[in-house]
Tab-separated table of C-alpha atoms in Angstrom:
chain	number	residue	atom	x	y	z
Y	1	UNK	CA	-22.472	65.732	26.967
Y	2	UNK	CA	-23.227	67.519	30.141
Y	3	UNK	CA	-25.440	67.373	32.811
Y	4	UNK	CA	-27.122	69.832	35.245
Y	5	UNK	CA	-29.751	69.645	38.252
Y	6	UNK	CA	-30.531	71.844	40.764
Y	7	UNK	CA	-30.748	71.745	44.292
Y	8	UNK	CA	-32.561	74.068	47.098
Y	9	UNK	CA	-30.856	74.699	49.745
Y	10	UNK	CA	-31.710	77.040	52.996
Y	11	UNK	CA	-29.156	79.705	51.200
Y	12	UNK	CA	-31.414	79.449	47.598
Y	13	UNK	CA	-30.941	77.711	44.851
Y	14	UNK	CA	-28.173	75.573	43.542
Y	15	UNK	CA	-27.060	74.460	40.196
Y	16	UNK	CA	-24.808	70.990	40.109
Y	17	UNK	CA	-23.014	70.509	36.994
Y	18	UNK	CA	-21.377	67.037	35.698
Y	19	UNK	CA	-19.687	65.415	32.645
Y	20	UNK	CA	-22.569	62.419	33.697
Y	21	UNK	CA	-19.555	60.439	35.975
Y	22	UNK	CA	-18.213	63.467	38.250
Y	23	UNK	CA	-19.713	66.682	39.314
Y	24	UNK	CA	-18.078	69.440	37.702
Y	25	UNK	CA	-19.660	72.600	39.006
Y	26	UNK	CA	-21.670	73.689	42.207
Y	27	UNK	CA	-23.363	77.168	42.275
Y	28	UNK	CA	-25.620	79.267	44.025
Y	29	UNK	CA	-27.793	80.693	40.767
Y	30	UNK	CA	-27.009	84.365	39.798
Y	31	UNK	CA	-23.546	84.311	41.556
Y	32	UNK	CA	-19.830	85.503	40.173
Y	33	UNK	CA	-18.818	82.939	37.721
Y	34	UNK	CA	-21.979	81.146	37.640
Y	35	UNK	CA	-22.092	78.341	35.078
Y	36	UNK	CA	-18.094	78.438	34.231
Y	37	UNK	CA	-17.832	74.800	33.468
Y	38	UNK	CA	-20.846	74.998	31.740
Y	39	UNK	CA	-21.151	74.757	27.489
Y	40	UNK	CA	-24.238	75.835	26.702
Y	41	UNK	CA	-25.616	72.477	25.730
Y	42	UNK	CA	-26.734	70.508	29.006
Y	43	UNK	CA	-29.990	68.165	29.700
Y	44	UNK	CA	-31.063	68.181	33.263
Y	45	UNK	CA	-30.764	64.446	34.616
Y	46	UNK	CA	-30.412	62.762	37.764
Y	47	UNK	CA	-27.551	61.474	37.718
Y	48	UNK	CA	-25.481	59.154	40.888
Y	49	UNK	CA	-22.822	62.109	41.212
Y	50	UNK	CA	-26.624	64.233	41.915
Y	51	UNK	CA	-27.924	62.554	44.505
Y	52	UNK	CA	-24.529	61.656	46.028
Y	53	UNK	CA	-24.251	65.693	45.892
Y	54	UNK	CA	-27.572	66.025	47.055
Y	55	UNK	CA	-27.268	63.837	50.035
Y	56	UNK	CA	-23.728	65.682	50.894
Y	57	UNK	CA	-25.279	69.228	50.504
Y	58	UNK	CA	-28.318	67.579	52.989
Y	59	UNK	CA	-26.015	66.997	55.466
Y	60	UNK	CA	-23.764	69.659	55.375
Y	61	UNK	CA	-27.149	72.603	55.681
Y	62	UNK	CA	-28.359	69.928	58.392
Y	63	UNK	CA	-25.104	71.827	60.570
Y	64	UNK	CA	-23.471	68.685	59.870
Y	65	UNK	CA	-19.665	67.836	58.633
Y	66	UNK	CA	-20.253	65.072	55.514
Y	67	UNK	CA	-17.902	62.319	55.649
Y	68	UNK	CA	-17.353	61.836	52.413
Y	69	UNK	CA	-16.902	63.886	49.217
Y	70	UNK	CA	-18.569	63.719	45.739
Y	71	UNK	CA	-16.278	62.571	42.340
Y	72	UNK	CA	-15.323	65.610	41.163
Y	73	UNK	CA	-14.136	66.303	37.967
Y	74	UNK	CA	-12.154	69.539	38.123
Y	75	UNK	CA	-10.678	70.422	34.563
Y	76	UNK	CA	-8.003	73.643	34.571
Y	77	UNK	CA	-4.769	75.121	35.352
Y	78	UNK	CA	-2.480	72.823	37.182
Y	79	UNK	CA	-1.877	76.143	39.569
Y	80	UNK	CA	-5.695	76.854	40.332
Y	81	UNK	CA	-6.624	72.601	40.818
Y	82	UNK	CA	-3.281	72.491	43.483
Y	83	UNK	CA	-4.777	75.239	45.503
Y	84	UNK	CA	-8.391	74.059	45.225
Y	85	UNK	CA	-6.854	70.839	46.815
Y	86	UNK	CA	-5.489	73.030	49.313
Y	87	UNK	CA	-9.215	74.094	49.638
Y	88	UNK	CA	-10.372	70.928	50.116
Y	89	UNK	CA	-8.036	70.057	52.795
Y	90	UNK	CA	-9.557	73.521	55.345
Y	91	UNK	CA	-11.405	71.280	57.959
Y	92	UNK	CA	-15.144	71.864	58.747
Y	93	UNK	CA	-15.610	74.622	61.165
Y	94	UNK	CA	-11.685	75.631	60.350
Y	95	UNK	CA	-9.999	78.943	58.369
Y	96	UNK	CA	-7.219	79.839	56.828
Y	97	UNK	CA	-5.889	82.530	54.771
Y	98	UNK	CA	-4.963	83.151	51.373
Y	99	UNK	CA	-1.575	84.150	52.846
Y	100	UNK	CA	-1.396	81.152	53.852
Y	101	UNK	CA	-2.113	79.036	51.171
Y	102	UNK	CA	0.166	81.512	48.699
Y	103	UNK	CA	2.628	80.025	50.852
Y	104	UNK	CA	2.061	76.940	50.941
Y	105	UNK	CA	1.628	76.777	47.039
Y	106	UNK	CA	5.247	78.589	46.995
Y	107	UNK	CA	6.485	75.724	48.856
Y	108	UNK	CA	4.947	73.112	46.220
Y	109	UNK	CA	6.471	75.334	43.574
Y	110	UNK	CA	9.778	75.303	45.108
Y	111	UNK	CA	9.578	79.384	45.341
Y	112	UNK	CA	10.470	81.393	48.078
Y	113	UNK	CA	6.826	83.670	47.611
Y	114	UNK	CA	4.077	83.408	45.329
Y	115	UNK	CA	0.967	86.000	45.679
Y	116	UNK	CA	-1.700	85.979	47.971
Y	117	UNK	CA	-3.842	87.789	44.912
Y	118	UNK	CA	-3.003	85.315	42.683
Y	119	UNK	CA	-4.116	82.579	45.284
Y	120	UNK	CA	-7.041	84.953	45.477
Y	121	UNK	CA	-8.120	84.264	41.813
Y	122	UNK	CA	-7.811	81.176	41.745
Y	123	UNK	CA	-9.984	80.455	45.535
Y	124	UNK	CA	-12.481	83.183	43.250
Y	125	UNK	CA	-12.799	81.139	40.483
Y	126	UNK	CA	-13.775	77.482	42.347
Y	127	UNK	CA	-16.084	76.028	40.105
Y	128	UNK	CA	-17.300	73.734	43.305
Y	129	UNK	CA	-18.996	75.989	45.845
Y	130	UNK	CA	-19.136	74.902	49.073
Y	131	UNK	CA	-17.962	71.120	48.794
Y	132	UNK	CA	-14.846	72.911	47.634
Y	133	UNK	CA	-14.693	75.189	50.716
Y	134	UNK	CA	-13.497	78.339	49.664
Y	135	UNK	CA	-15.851	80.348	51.737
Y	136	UNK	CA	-13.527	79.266	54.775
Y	137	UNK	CA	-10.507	81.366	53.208
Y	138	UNK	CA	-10.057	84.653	55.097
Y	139	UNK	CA	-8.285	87.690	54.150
Y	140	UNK	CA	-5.696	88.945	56.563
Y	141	UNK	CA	-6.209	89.599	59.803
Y	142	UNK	CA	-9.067	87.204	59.913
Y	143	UNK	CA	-11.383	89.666	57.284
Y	144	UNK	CA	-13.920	88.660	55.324
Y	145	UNK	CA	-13.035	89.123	51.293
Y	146	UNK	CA	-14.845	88.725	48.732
Y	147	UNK	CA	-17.115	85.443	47.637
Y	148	UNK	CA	-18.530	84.521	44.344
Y	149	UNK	CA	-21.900	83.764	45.831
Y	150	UNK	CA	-21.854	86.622	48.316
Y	151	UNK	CA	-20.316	87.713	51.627
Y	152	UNK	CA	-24.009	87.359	53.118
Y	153	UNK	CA	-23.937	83.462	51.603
Y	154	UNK	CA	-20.157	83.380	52.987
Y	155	UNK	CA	-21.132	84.799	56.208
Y	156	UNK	CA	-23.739	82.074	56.816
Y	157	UNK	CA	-21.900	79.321	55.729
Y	158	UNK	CA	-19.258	80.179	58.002
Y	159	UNK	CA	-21.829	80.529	61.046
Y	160	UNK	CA	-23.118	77.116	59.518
Y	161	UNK	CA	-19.744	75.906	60.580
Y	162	UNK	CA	-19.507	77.471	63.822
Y	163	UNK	CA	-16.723	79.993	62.586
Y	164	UNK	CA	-16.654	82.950	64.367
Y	165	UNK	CA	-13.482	85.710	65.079
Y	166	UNK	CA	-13.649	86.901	61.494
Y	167	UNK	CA	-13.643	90.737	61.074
Y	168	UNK	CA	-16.481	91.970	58.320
């Protein structure tokens, strides 16, 4: 069975997804890929992985950096989970590049390149907005790309943050 709840935050609203132990999906309602993890057949519930969510997502639109993250139960490719990790890894109020992490993932892969598109795809398809912090990858040359919820959402998460220097 799955789970879902919602959440308001300063941004608008926020659907949490979870398998009732880990939280499985994070969006802001209406955006790209909204609802990915999702089945179909979900009851809304408060759940521990909720309010622990909840509580993170409180801090985080308080302008603060949450010290911890929720379970997360993040169920795909082996390819898009190692650079969601990546992700994951971007300190608050940090960027990097999906340059970058294409090569970093080549190095994981033992390749000599691997595609900064493909990296792309997979940063697009984050089922975990936000606590998964893909709004803090840039394009080259510091540009803003695209972002499932939004460049306006990704623009004021990154001011959130105290990220500045990015080209729009």
């Amino acid at each position: 069975m799955q789970y879902r709840s919602h959440y308001e935050s300063p941004l608008g609203g926020i659907t949490l997804a979870s398998d009732g132990e880990a939280l499985t999906g994070l969006w802001f309602d209406g955006q790209k890929y909204f609802g990915s993890t999702l089945t179909g057949e979900e009851e809304e519930k408060d759940l521990v992985v909720f309010d622990q969510t909840r509580k993170w997502l409180d801090l985080y639109f308080e302008g603060k950096k949450p010290d911890f993250v929720p379970k997360l139960g993040l169920k795909t490719t082996f390819f898009r989970e190692a650079v969601w990790r990546i992700l994951l890894e971007i300190p608050y109020g940090q960027t990097t590049t999906y340059g970058a992490i294409a090569d970093r993932m080549a190095r994981q892969m033992g390749r000599s390149s691997m595609s900064a598109q493909a990296v792309g795809g997979a940063v697009g398809h984050n089922p975990v907005s936000v606590i998964i912090p893909c709004h803090r990858v840039l394009g080259s040359e510091r540009g803003l790309t695209g972002y499932a919820g939004g460049i306006e959402k990704k623009i004021r998460l990154l001011e959130l943050e105290g990220i500045s220097g990015y080209r729009a």
